[in-house]
Amino acid sequence: MTATPWAGARIRPAQTGPAPRRRGALTDMETAARAAYALRGNDRGPHTVAAPGLYPHMWSWDAAFIAIGLARLSPARALTEMETLLAAQWRTGMVPHIVFSDGSDGEGSYEPGPARWACRDVCADAPEGPATSGLMQPPVHGAAIRRILDAALRAAPTERRAATDRIRALWPALLAWHRYLADRRDPDRRGLLTIYHGWESGLDNSPRWDAPYAAVVPPAAFTPFRRADVHALDALGGGAAQRPTDLDYSRYQWLIEELREARYDDARARESLSFRVADVLSSAIFAAAAEELATVADELALPGVDELIAHADRFRRGVAATTDDDGFAADIDLRTGRTLRTRTVAGFAPLLSGGLEPARRRRLVDTLFSPDWCGHPALATALPPSTSPSSPAFDPARYWRGPQWPPMTWLLIWGLERSGEPEAAAVLRASALDQLSDGLFAEYYHPFTGEALGARPQSWTAAVALDLAFTG
C-alpha cells in the first residue's frame, strides 16, 4: 500500500465560535496547522509512529485516533493508516496492539520488542508479515472508519469513489475484528470484553487494575527487560515519576510470559492467566464502534448491519448492568467475581455506549462536571483527570493515575454528542481546545499545573487537536 501524499490535504476552520484562550495561546487555525505538522513529522509512509523515541512503532488505538485526525486532512491518507494496521491482523480476527516498525533510525530499541513476544514462534494465528504483539487495544476503529467516510462523502467524486472502494476492501477485516471481540472476548455473552493485561485496556496503570494486579506475582528468578520508557522521558525532564513503577512493569512483563506459555490462545488464556478482567470502558467503545460500523454498512450496502447492531445492543446492556444509581460503571475481576468500583474516568463508559434512562444519564453528566471531576477548583483546565482527585489513588503526574489525556477527552465529547448531551460536549470541546492550544501535543497533562507530560509530540494528541479544531 502506498501512502497518499500530503500535498492535497485540506484544512478548514471550525464553524463554532471562538473559545476563550489563555494569554499567548494558539488560535484554532494555528493549533490545527501545528498539529498537521506534528503528524507529518511522525509519518513513516504507510503508518504514523505514536511518538518517536518513546513509542517508535504503530499502536492499535493510537492508529484509530490518528486516522480520525488525518480524515480532516486527507481521507486517503487516513485509510492508509487503517490498511497498514489491518494488514497485521491475526487469523483469529484480533487486531494486535503493536505493529512493529522496521527498526530504522533507532526505532528498534522499544521494549518489549518482537523477540520478547515471539508471537510467530508459538502461535500459528500470528500474521506472516510484520511482527506484532500478542494483545489487543480498545476498538476505536469503527469510529475512525465512520469519520473517514463522512469526510470522503464531502470530497470530489473521484476521491469519494476511491475512498468507498477502499472501505469496501477493508470490510471483511473490520467484521472479523468485531466478531473476534464478540465471540472470543465475551464467550459467556455478558456484554463485557475480557482483557488479559492492563495494556489491553489502554489505561495501563489505572487504579482500576490495582486489585487484579495484586494477584500477578512474578517468580523471584524472573528478570524483567530494561525500562526504555524511563530513559526516553529522562531527556524531556520527566522520567520515572511520570511512568508506571518498576513493580508495575515486572507484573506487565510477567504476564507476557504467561501469554507466551498459553501460546496466545484465548481459551487457554481464560483458564490460566493471573489477570482476567471484564473491561467496561473497552466494552462501551465496542458498542459505540459497532453502531458506527452499522451505519457505514447501511450506507454502502455492505453485509453485517444486523450483526453489528446486535453487538452494540448486547454490549450496551452489559455496560449498563454494571452501573450504580448515578450511572457510574464498574469493571469486574473475572478471577474473583469482585466488582471493581474505582473513581476513574472509565466509570463514564455509559456516556459512550448509551443505555441509561434520561434521569441517570443526567446524574452521570452532573458527576462529570462535579468538584470530583471537571469542576475540581484546582484544575488548570476543566477537563476530566484519568483518576478523580478525590480518590486516594490519585497521582497527578503518574500516567493513568491522574493526568488528563486528550484522547480520553475526545471519547467523552464523542459520547456526549452521541448521548444527546450537545451542551456538555461543547463545554468539554472548548476546554480541550484551550489545553491543546499550547501546540506541544503532549501525551498527557498535569491536571493542576497544566504542564505537558510524557512523550511529545504524541501523534494521537495532534490528531485529536485536528479533529476538535476543524470541521470536515
Short mmCIF file of C-alpha atoms in Angstrom, two decimals:
data_model
loop_
_atom_site.label_atom_id
_atom_site.label_comp_id
_atom_site.label_asym_id
_atom_site.label_seq_id
_atom_site.Cartn_x
_atom_site.Cartn_y
_atom_site.Cartn_z
CA MET A 1 0.00 0.00 0.00
CA THR A 2 1.30 3.42 -0.93
CA ALA A 3 0.79 6.39 1.34
CA THR A 4 -1.14 9.28 -0.17
CA PRO A 5 0.92 12.49 -0.42
CA TRP A 6 0.07 15.28 1.97
CA ALA A 7 0.12 17.89 -0.79
CA GLY A 8 -3.63 17.71 -1.30
CA ALA A 9 -4.52 17.95 2.40
CA ARG A 10 -7.23 20.50 3.15
CA ILE A 11 -7.69 22.46 6.35
CA ARG A 12 -10.88 24.40 7.05
CA PRO A 13 -11.54 26.27 10.30
CA ALA A 14 -14.21 25.22 12.75
CA GLN A 15 -17.62 26.79 12.36
CA THR A 16 -18.15 27.12 16.09
CA GLY A 17 -17.49 30.43 17.81
CA PRO A 18 -14.09 31.15 19.30
CA ALA A 19 -13.42 29.59 22.68
CA PRO A 20 -11.71 31.56 25.46
CA ARG A 21 -7.95 31.18 25.27
CA ARG A 22 -5.09 31.57 27.67
CA ARG A 23 -2.87 34.52 27.03
CA GLY A 24 -0.42 33.80 24.23
CA ALA A 25 -2.16 30.55 23.24
CA LEU A 26 -2.55 29.48 19.62
CA THR A 27 -5.76 30.07 17.72
CA ASP A 28 -7.71 27.06 16.46
CA MET A 29 -6.22 27.54 12.99
CA GLU A 30 -2.70 27.76 14.39
CA THR A 31 -3.29 24.73 16.61
CA ALA A 32 -4.53 22.67 13.66
CA ALA A 33 -1.65 23.76 11.42
CA ARG A 34 0.89 22.82 14.07
CA ALA A 35 -0.92 19.51 14.69
CA ALA A 36 -0.75 18.69 10.97
CA TYR A 37 2.96 19.50 11.02
CA ALA A 38 3.47 17.18 14.03
CA LEU A 39 1.66 14.32 12.31
CA ARG A 40 3.69 14.85 9.17
CA GLY A 41 6.88 14.65 11.21
CA ASN A 42 5.77 11.31 12.71
CA ASP A 43 4.69 9.92 9.33
CA ARG A 44 6.71 6.90 8.20
CA GLY A 45 4.90 6.39 4.87
CA PRO A 46 2.49 3.50 5.39
CA HIS A 47 1.90 4.41 9.04
CA THR A 48 2.41 7.08 11.68
CA VAL A 49 4.52 6.26 14.73
CA ALA A 50 2.89 7.05 18.05
CA ALA A 51 5.83 9.21 19.26
CA PRO A 52 9.46 8.97 18.09
CA GLY A 53 11.84 7.97 20.84
CA LEU A 54 9.34 6.61 23.34
CA TYR A 55 6.79 4.90 21.05
CA PRO A 56 8.53 4.34 17.70
CA HIS A 57 6.00 1.84 16.31
CA MET A 58 2.30 1.62 15.47
CA TRP A 59 -0.24 1.19 18.28
CA SER A 60 -3.75 0.00 17.52
CA TRP A 61 -5.98 2.56 19.20
CA ASP A 62 -3.44 5.31 18.54
CA ALA A 63 -3.76 4.46 14.84
CA ALA A 64 -7.55 4.80 15.03
CA PHE A 65 -7.30 8.25 16.62
CA ILE A 66 -4.59 9.22 14.13
CA ALA A 67 -6.90 8.22 11.28
CA ILE A 68 -9.69 10.33 12.80
CA GLY A 69 -7.40 13.34 12.72
CA LEU A 70 -5.98 12.58 9.29
CA ALA A 71 -9.51 12.34 7.88
CA ARG A 72 -9.71 16.12 8.34
CA LEU A 73 -6.72 16.50 6.02
CA SER A 74 -6.89 13.57 3.60
CA PRO A 75 -9.35 10.66 3.77
CA ALA A 76 -6.98 8.73 1.51
CA ARG A 77 -4.07 9.08 3.95
CA ALA A 78 -6.34 8.19 6.85
CA LEU A 79 -7.34 5.00 5.06
CA THR A 80 -3.69 4.10 4.55
CA GLU A 81 -3.31 4.16 8.35
CA MET A 82 -6.18 1.70 8.74
CA GLU A 83 -4.97 -0.50 5.89
CA THR A 84 -1.50 -0.80 7.40
CA LEU A 85 -2.90 -1.71 10.81
CA LEU A 86 -5.38 -4.26 9.49
CA ALA A 87 -2.72 -5.86 7.29
CA ALA A 88 -1.22 -7.10 10.59
CA GLN A 89 -4.49 -8.68 11.75
CA TRP A 90 -4.25 -12.16 13.25
CA ARG A 91 -6.06 -15.11 11.68
CA THR A 92 -8.43 -15.10 14.65
CA GLY A 93 -9.52 -11.58 13.73
CA MET A 94 -7.60 -9.91 16.56
CA VAL A 95 -6.01 -6.58 15.72
CA PRO A 96 -2.72 -6.51 17.68
CA HIS A 97 -1.94 -3.62 19.97
CA ILE A 98 1.55 -3.09 18.49
CA VAL A 99 2.70 -3.43 14.89
CA PHE A 100 6.47 -3.14 14.92
CA SER A 101 8.36 -0.83 12.58
CA ASP A 102 11.47 -1.97 10.74
CA GLY A 103 13.78 -0.60 13.43
CA SER A 104 15.47 2.12 11.40
CA ASP A 105 16.69 5.37 12.94
CA GLY A 106 16.99 3.82 16.37
CA GLU A 107 13.38 2.69 16.34
CA GLY A 108 14.25 -0.89 17.27
CA SER A 109 15.02 -0.03 20.90
CA TYR A 110 11.47 -0.32 22.27
CA GLU A 111 10.88 -2.97 24.92
CA PRO A 112 9.20 -5.43 24.89
CA GLY A 113 10.23 -5.97 21.29
CA PRO A 114 9.30 -8.73 18.83
CA ALA A 115 11.69 -11.27 20.35
CA ARG A 116 10.04 -10.96 23.75
CA TRP A 117 6.58 -11.52 22.28
CA ALA A 118 7.73 -14.33 19.93
CA CYS A 119 4.22 -14.49 18.51
CA ARG A 120 5.05 -16.35 15.30
CA ASP A 121 7.23 -18.80 17.20
CA VAL A 122 4.42 -20.02 19.44
CA CYS A 123 1.15 -19.30 17.63
CA ALA A 124 0.11 -20.20 14.09
CA ASP A 125 -2.53 -17.45 14.16
CA ALA A 126 0.07 -14.67 14.22
CA PRO A 127 0.44 -12.80 10.91
CA GLU A 128 3.21 -13.69 8.50
CA GLY A 129 4.02 -10.07 7.68
CA PRO A 130 5.15 -7.51 10.24
CA ALA A 131 6.00 -8.59 13.77
CA THR A 132 3.30 -7.77 16.31
CA SER A 133 2.45 -8.04 19.97
CA GLY A 134 0.01 -10.69 21.19
CA LEU A 135 -2.51 -8.36 22.82
CA MET A 136 -5.26 -6.03 21.60
CA GLN A 137 -6.41 -2.48 22.49
CA PRO A 138 -9.80 -0.72 22.66
CA PRO A 139 -11.68 -0.95 19.33
CA VAL A 140 -11.96 2.71 18.31
CA HIS A 141 -11.53 1.73 14.65
CA GLY A 142 -15.24 1.81 13.81
CA ALA A 143 -15.35 5.47 14.80
CA ALA A 144 -12.36 6.12 12.54
CA ILE A 145 -13.99 4.46 9.54
CA ARG A 146 -17.15 6.47 10.10
CA ARG A 147 -15.17 9.74 10.25
CA ILE A 148 -13.21 8.83 7.11
CA LEU A 149 -16.41 8.05 5.20
CA ASP A 150 -18.01 11.31 6.33
CA ALA A 151 -15.00 13.24 5.04
CA ALA A 152 -14.91 11.29 1.78
CA LEU A 153 -18.61 11.89 1.11
CA ARG A 154 -17.88 15.63 1.08
CA ALA A 155 -14.92 15.25 -1.29
CA ALA A 156 -14.80 15.36 -5.06
CA PRO A 157 -16.49 12.41 -6.85
CA THR A 158 -13.23 10.71 -7.80
CA GLU A 159 -11.88 10.89 -4.26
CA ARG A 160 -15.21 9.74 -2.85
CA ARG A 161 -15.32 6.67 -5.10
CA ALA A 162 -11.73 5.76 -4.27
CA ALA A 163 -12.37 6.03 -0.53
CA THR A 164 -15.57 3.99 -0.58
CA ASP A 165 -13.84 1.30 -2.66
CA ARG A 166 -11.06 1.10 -0.09
CA ILE A 167 -13.55 0.88 2.78
CA ARG A 168 -15.28 -1.97 0.95
CA ALA A 169 -11.94 -3.74 0.66
CA LEU A 170 -11.34 -3.34 4.41
CA TRP A 171 -14.82 -4.52 5.36
CA PRO A 172 -14.07 -8.27 5.83
CA ALA A 173 -11.21 -7.41 8.20
CA LEU A 174 -13.38 -4.99 10.19
CA LEU A 175 -16.16 -7.57 10.54
CA ALA A 176 -13.62 -10.24 11.56
CA TRP A 177 -12.26 -7.90 14.25
CA HIS A 178 -15.70 -7.30 15.73
CA ARG A 179 -16.55 -11.00 15.55
CA TYR A 180 -13.34 -11.83 17.39
CA LEU A 181 -14.27 -9.41 20.17
CA ALA A 182 -17.87 -10.60 20.44
CA ASP A 183 -17.07 -14.32 20.29
CA ARG A 184 -13.63 -14.84 21.84
CA ARG A 185 -13.52 -11.99 24.34
CA ASP A 186 -17.10 -12.43 25.58
CA PRO A 187 -17.73 -16.18 25.36
CA ASP A 188 -20.27 -16.02 28.20
CA ARG A 189 -22.22 -13.31 26.33
CA ARG A 190 -22.44 -10.98 29.31
CA GLY A 191 -21.79 -7.97 27.08
CA LEU A 192 -18.36 -7.18 28.54
CA LEU A 193 -14.96 -7.68 26.91
CA THR A 194 -12.40 -9.80 28.74
CA ILE A 195 -8.87 -8.40 28.84
CA TYR A 196 -5.74 -10.35 29.75
CA HIS A 197 -3.47 -7.42 30.57
CA GLY A 198 -3.90 -3.80 31.65
CA TRP A 199 -2.22 -2.83 28.38
CA GLU A 200 -5.28 -4.14 26.55
CA SER A 201 -7.43 -1.51 28.25
CA GLY A 202 -5.10 1.28 27.09
CA LEU A 203 -5.14 2.60 30.68
CA ASP A 204 -2.07 0.66 31.73
CA ASN A 205 -1.54 1.56 35.41
CA SER A 206 -5.00 2.88 36.22
CA PRO A 207 -6.21 2.25 39.80
CA ARG A 208 -8.88 0.16 38.05
CA TRP A 209 -6.32 -2.63 37.93
CA ASP A 210 -4.68 -2.37 41.37
CA ALA A 211 -6.61 -5.28 42.86
CA PRO A 212 -6.30 -7.62 39.85
CA TYR A 213 -2.59 -6.86 39.52
CA ALA A 214 -2.01 -7.78 43.16
CA ALA A 215 -2.62 -11.39 42.07
CA VAL A 216 0.16 -11.23 39.45
CA VAL A 217 3.27 -12.47 41.28
CA PRO A 218 6.41 -12.90 39.15
CA PRO A 219 8.78 -15.61 40.37
CA ALA A 220 11.90 -14.49 42.22
CA ALA A 221 14.13 -15.61 39.36
CA PHE A 222 12.26 -13.53 36.76
CA THR A 223 14.41 -10.84 35.14
CA PRO A 224 12.38 -8.01 33.58
CA PHE A 225 13.61 -6.19 30.49
CA ARG A 226 15.11 -2.73 30.70
CA ARG A 227 12.95 0.35 31.23
CA ALA A 228 13.46 2.08 27.87
CA ASP A 229 10.44 4.29 28.63
CA VAL A 230 12.12 5.96 31.63
CA HIS A 231 15.32 6.54 29.66
CA ALA A 232 13.37 8.19 26.82
CA LEU A 233 11.49 10.51 29.17
CA ASP A 234 14.60 11.50 31.12
CA ALA A 235 15.62 13.50 28.06
CA LEU A 236 12.40 15.51 28.40
CA GLY A 237 12.87 16.11 32.12
CA GLY A 238 10.23 13.58 33.19
CA GLY A 239 11.43 10.06 33.81
CA ALA A 240 10.23 7.64 36.44
CA ALA A 241 7.81 9.98 38.24
CA GLN A 242 5.57 10.08 35.15
CA ARG A 243 5.55 6.35 34.41
CA PRO A 244 4.30 3.11 35.96
CA THR A 245 6.53 1.83 38.75
CA ASP A 246 9.12 -0.93 38.47
CA LEU A 247 6.72 -3.21 40.36
CA ASP A 248 4.03 -2.44 37.78
CA TYR A 249 6.41 -3.28 34.97
CA SER A 250 7.52 -6.55 36.50
CA ARG A 251 3.88 -7.61 36.51
CA TYR A 252 3.30 -6.38 32.96
CA GLN A 253 6.29 -8.32 31.75
CA TRP A 254 5.45 -11.49 33.64
CA LEU A 255 2.01 -11.52 32.03
CA ILE A 256 3.72 -11.59 28.63
CA GLU A 257 5.50 -14.75 29.78
CA GLU A 258 2.15 -16.24 30.82
CA LEU A 259 0.63 -15.34 27.46
CA ARG A 260 3.50 -16.97 25.62
CA GLU A 261 3.05 -20.07 27.74
CA ALA A 262 -0.63 -20.07 26.74
CA ARG A 263 0.50 -19.70 23.12
CA TYR A 264 -1.77 -16.66 22.78
CA ASP A 265 -4.76 -18.99 22.68
CA ASP A 266 -7.90 -17.34 24.04
CA ALA A 267 -9.39 -20.48 25.57
CA ARG A 268 -6.13 -21.28 27.39
CA ALA A 269 -5.65 -17.67 28.45
CA ARG A 270 -9.10 -17.54 30.05
CA GLU A 271 -8.14 -20.52 32.20
CA SER A 272 -4.52 -19.81 33.06
CA LEU A 273 -3.69 -16.12 33.22
CA SER A 274 -3.16 -14.30 36.51
CA PHE A 275 -5.05 -11.26 35.16
CA ARG A 276 -8.54 -11.59 33.66
CA VAL A 277 -10.90 -8.63 33.90
CA ALA A 278 -14.15 -7.55 32.23
CA ASP A 279 -13.27 -4.06 30.97
CA VAL A 280 -16.28 -1.74 30.99
CA LEU A 281 -14.67 1.12 29.03
CA SER A 282 -13.46 -1.07 26.16
CA SER A 283 -16.90 -2.67 26.11
CA ALA A 284 -18.58 0.72 25.80
CA ILE A 285 -16.22 1.73 23.00
CA PHE A 286 -17.02 -1.56 21.26
CA ALA A 287 -20.77 -0.91 21.49
CA ALA A 288 -20.41 2.58 20.05
CA ALA A 289 -17.96 1.48 17.34
CA ALA A 290 -20.29 -1.35 16.28
CA GLU A 291 -23.10 1.17 15.85
CA GLU A 292 -20.84 3.40 13.78
CA LEU A 293 -19.86 0.50 11.53
CA ALA A 294 -23.52 -0.50 11.17
CA THR A 295 -24.28 2.95 9.72
CA VAL A 296 -21.36 2.56 7.29
CA ALA A 297 -22.63 -0.86 6.23
CA ASP A 298 -26.12 0.52 5.72
CA GLU A 299 -24.94 3.45 3.59
CA LEU A 300 -22.59 1.40 1.43
CA ALA A 301 -24.84 -1.69 1.18
CA LEU A 302 -22.26 -3.86 2.95
CA PRO A 303 -23.03 -7.06 4.89
CA GLY A 304 -23.30 -7.26 8.66
CA VAL A 305 -25.75 -4.50 9.62
CA ASP A 306 -27.93 -6.70 11.82
CA GLU A 307 -24.91 -8.45 13.33
CA LEU A 308 -23.25 -5.15 14.26
CA ILE A 309 -26.44 -3.77 15.76
CA ALA A 310 -26.77 -6.95 17.83
CA HIS A 311 -23.21 -6.50 19.13
CA ALA A 312 -23.98 -2.89 20.05
CA ASP A 313 -27.19 -3.85 21.87
CA ARG A 314 -25.53 -6.66 23.81
CA PHE A 315 -22.57 -4.61 24.99
CA ARG A 316 -24.70 -1.57 25.76
CA ARG A 317 -26.74 -3.75 28.10
CA GLY A 318 -23.59 -5.28 29.55
CA VAL A 319 -22.13 -1.88 30.41
CA ALA A 320 -25.39 -0.61 31.86
CA ALA A 321 -25.67 -3.69 34.08
CA THR A 322 -22.51 -2.65 35.96
CA THR A 323 -23.70 0.85 36.87
CA ASP A 324 -24.62 2.29 40.25
CA ASP A 325 -27.58 4.59 41.00
CA ASP A 326 -25.77 7.54 39.40
CA GLY A 327 -24.94 5.62 36.23
CA PHE A 328 -21.23 5.23 37.07
CA ALA A 329 -19.91 1.95 35.64
CA ALA A 330 -17.54 -0.66 37.08
CA ASP A 331 -15.14 -3.35 35.88
CA ILE A 332 -15.30 -6.96 37.09
CA ASP A 333 -12.38 -9.12 38.22
CA LEU A 334 -13.24 -12.39 36.49
CA ARG A 335 -10.86 -14.44 38.65
CA THR A 336 -12.61 -13.47 41.89
CA GLY A 337 -16.01 -12.25 40.69
CA ARG A 338 -15.41 -8.97 42.50
CA THR A 339 -16.89 -5.74 41.14
CA LEU A 340 -14.16 -3.09 40.90
CA ARG A 341 -15.72 0.25 41.77
CA THR A 342 -12.91 2.75 41.30
CA ARG A 343 -13.12 6.52 40.81
CA THR A 344 -11.53 6.55 37.38
CA VAL A 345 -12.60 8.03 34.08
CA ALA A 346 -13.72 4.56 32.94
CA GLY A 347 -16.81 4.96 35.12
CA PHE A 348 -18.23 7.33 32.49
CA ALA A 349 -18.36 4.47 29.96
CA PRO A 350 -22.19 4.63 29.61
CA LEU A 351 -21.83 8.08 28.03
CA LEU A 352 -20.17 6.29 25.11
CA SER A 353 -22.37 3.23 24.82
CA GLY A 354 -25.70 4.70 25.90
CA GLY A 355 -28.31 2.58 27.62
CA LEU A 356 -29.08 4.76 30.65
CA GLU A 357 -32.51 6.25 31.15
CA PRO A 358 -32.50 10.08 30.94
CA ALA A 359 -32.52 10.72 34.70
CA ARG A 360 -29.48 8.56 35.39
CA ARG A 361 -27.70 9.88 32.32
CA ARG A 362 -28.21 13.39 33.63
CA ARG A 363 -26.84 12.39 37.03
CA LEU A 364 -23.79 10.90 35.34
CA VAL A 365 -23.21 14.11 33.36
CA ASP A 366 -23.61 16.09 36.58
CA THR A 367 -20.98 13.85 38.16
CA LEU A 368 -18.62 14.53 35.25
CA PHE A 369 -18.83 18.28 35.91
CA SER A 370 -18.84 17.99 39.69
CA PRO A 371 -15.95 19.05 42.01
CA ASP A 372 -14.79 15.42 41.99
CA TRP A 373 -14.03 15.71 38.28
CA CYS A 374 -14.09 18.60 35.80
CA GLY A 375 -15.32 21.02 38.44
CA HIS A 376 -12.41 20.48 40.81
CA PRO A 377 -11.26 24.01 41.80
CA ALA A 378 -7.53 23.25 41.41
CA LEU A 379 -7.68 22.12 37.78
CA ALA A 380 -5.68 24.18 35.30
CA THR A 381 -8.19 23.24 32.58
CA ALA A 382 -11.70 21.97 33.29
CA LEU A 383 -11.22 18.50 31.81
CA PRO A 384 -11.59 15.06 33.38
CA PRO A 385 -8.46 13.67 35.04
CA SER A 386 -7.88 9.97 34.47
CA THR A 387 -8.50 9.39 38.19
CA SER A 388 -10.65 11.60 40.39
CA PRO A 389 -8.62 13.98 42.59
CA SER A 390 -10.87 12.85 45.44
CA SER A 391 -9.57 9.27 45.13
CA PRO A 392 -6.77 8.15 47.49
CA ALA A 393 -5.14 6.52 44.44
CA PHE A 394 -4.84 9.86 42.59
CA ASP A 395 -1.35 10.84 41.43
CA PRO A 396 -1.34 13.97 39.23
CA ALA A 397 1.79 13.08 37.25
CA ARG A 398 1.89 9.27 37.02
CA TYR A 399 0.45 8.15 33.71
CA TRP A 400 -3.18 6.92 34.09
CA ARG A 401 -3.40 7.61 37.82
CA GLY A 402 -4.34 11.30 37.48
CA PRO A 403 -3.13 13.16 34.38
CA GLN A 404 -5.56 14.41 31.75
CA TRP A 405 -5.38 12.58 28.41
CA PRO A 406 -6.66 14.35 25.26
CA PRO A 407 -7.90 11.14 23.54
CA MET A 408 -9.97 10.33 26.62
CA THR A 409 -11.45 13.82 26.47
CA TRP A 410 -12.24 13.19 22.80
CA LEU A 411 -14.06 9.96 23.66
CA LEU A 412 -16.20 11.75 26.23
CA ILE A 413 -17.03 14.56 23.81
CA TRP A 414 -17.98 11.98 21.18
CA GLY A 415 -20.02 10.06 23.73
CA LEU A 416 -21.85 13.15 24.97
CA GLU A 417 -22.75 14.08 21.41
CA ARG A 418 -24.00 10.54 20.77
CA SER A 419 -25.94 10.54 24.06
CA GLY A 420 -27.93 13.68 23.30
CA GLU A 421 -25.87 15.99 25.53
CA PRO A 422 -24.54 18.56 23.00
CA GLU A 423 -24.21 21.41 25.51
CA ALA A 424 -21.99 19.32 27.79
CA ALA A 425 -19.96 18.21 24.78
CA ALA A 426 -19.45 21.83 23.71
CA VAL A 427 -18.14 22.77 27.16
CA LEU A 428 -15.57 19.97 27.08
CA ARG A 429 -14.62 20.80 23.50
CA ALA A 430 -13.84 24.41 24.39
CA SER A 431 -11.71 23.35 27.35
CA ALA A 432 -9.91 20.72 25.27
CA LEU A 433 -9.02 23.25 22.59
CA ASP A 434 -7.72 25.57 25.28
CA GLN A 435 -5.44 22.83 26.63
CA LEU A 436 -4.21 21.84 23.18
CA SER A 437 -3.52 25.44 22.16
CA ASP A 438 -0.08 25.13 23.78
CA GLY A 439 0.93 23.46 20.49
CA LEU A 440 3.04 20.82 22.27
CA PHE A 441 0.64 17.88 21.78
CA ALA A 442 1.86 16.11 24.88
CA GLU A 443 0.96 12.53 25.67
CA TYR A 444 -0.83 13.73 28.83
CA TYR A 445 -1.10 16.83 31.03
CA HIS A 446 -0.69 17.60 34.72
CA PRO A 447 -4.24 18.44 35.85
CA PHE A 448 -3.25 21.14 38.37
CA THR A 449 -0.29 22.87 36.72
CA GLY A 450 -1.19 22.25 33.06
CA GLU A 451 2.37 21.01 32.47
CA ALA A 452 2.93 18.88 29.37
CA LEU A 453 3.91 15.36 30.45
CA GLY A 454 5.07 12.20 28.73
CA ALA A 455 6.13 11.97 25.08
CA ARG A 456 5.76 14.87 22.66
CA PRO A 457 4.67 15.42 20.03
CA GLN A 458 2.32 12.48 20.54
CA SER A 459 0.54 11.63 17.29
CA TRP A 460 -2.85 10.84 18.75
CA THR A 461 -2.88 14.11 20.70
CA ALA A 462 -2.13 16.03 17.50
CA ALA A 463 -4.89 14.06 15.76
CA VAL A 464 -7.39 14.92 18.49
CA ALA A 465 -6.44 18.59 18.14
CA LEU A 466 -7.14 18.44 14.40
CA ASP A 467 -10.50 16.78 14.84
CA LEU A 468 -11.64 19.17 17.54
CA ALA A 469 -10.34 22.32 15.86
CA PHE A 470 -11.73 21.82 12.37
CA THR A 471 -14.88 20.69 10.66
CA GLY A 472 -14.72 18.31 7.73
#
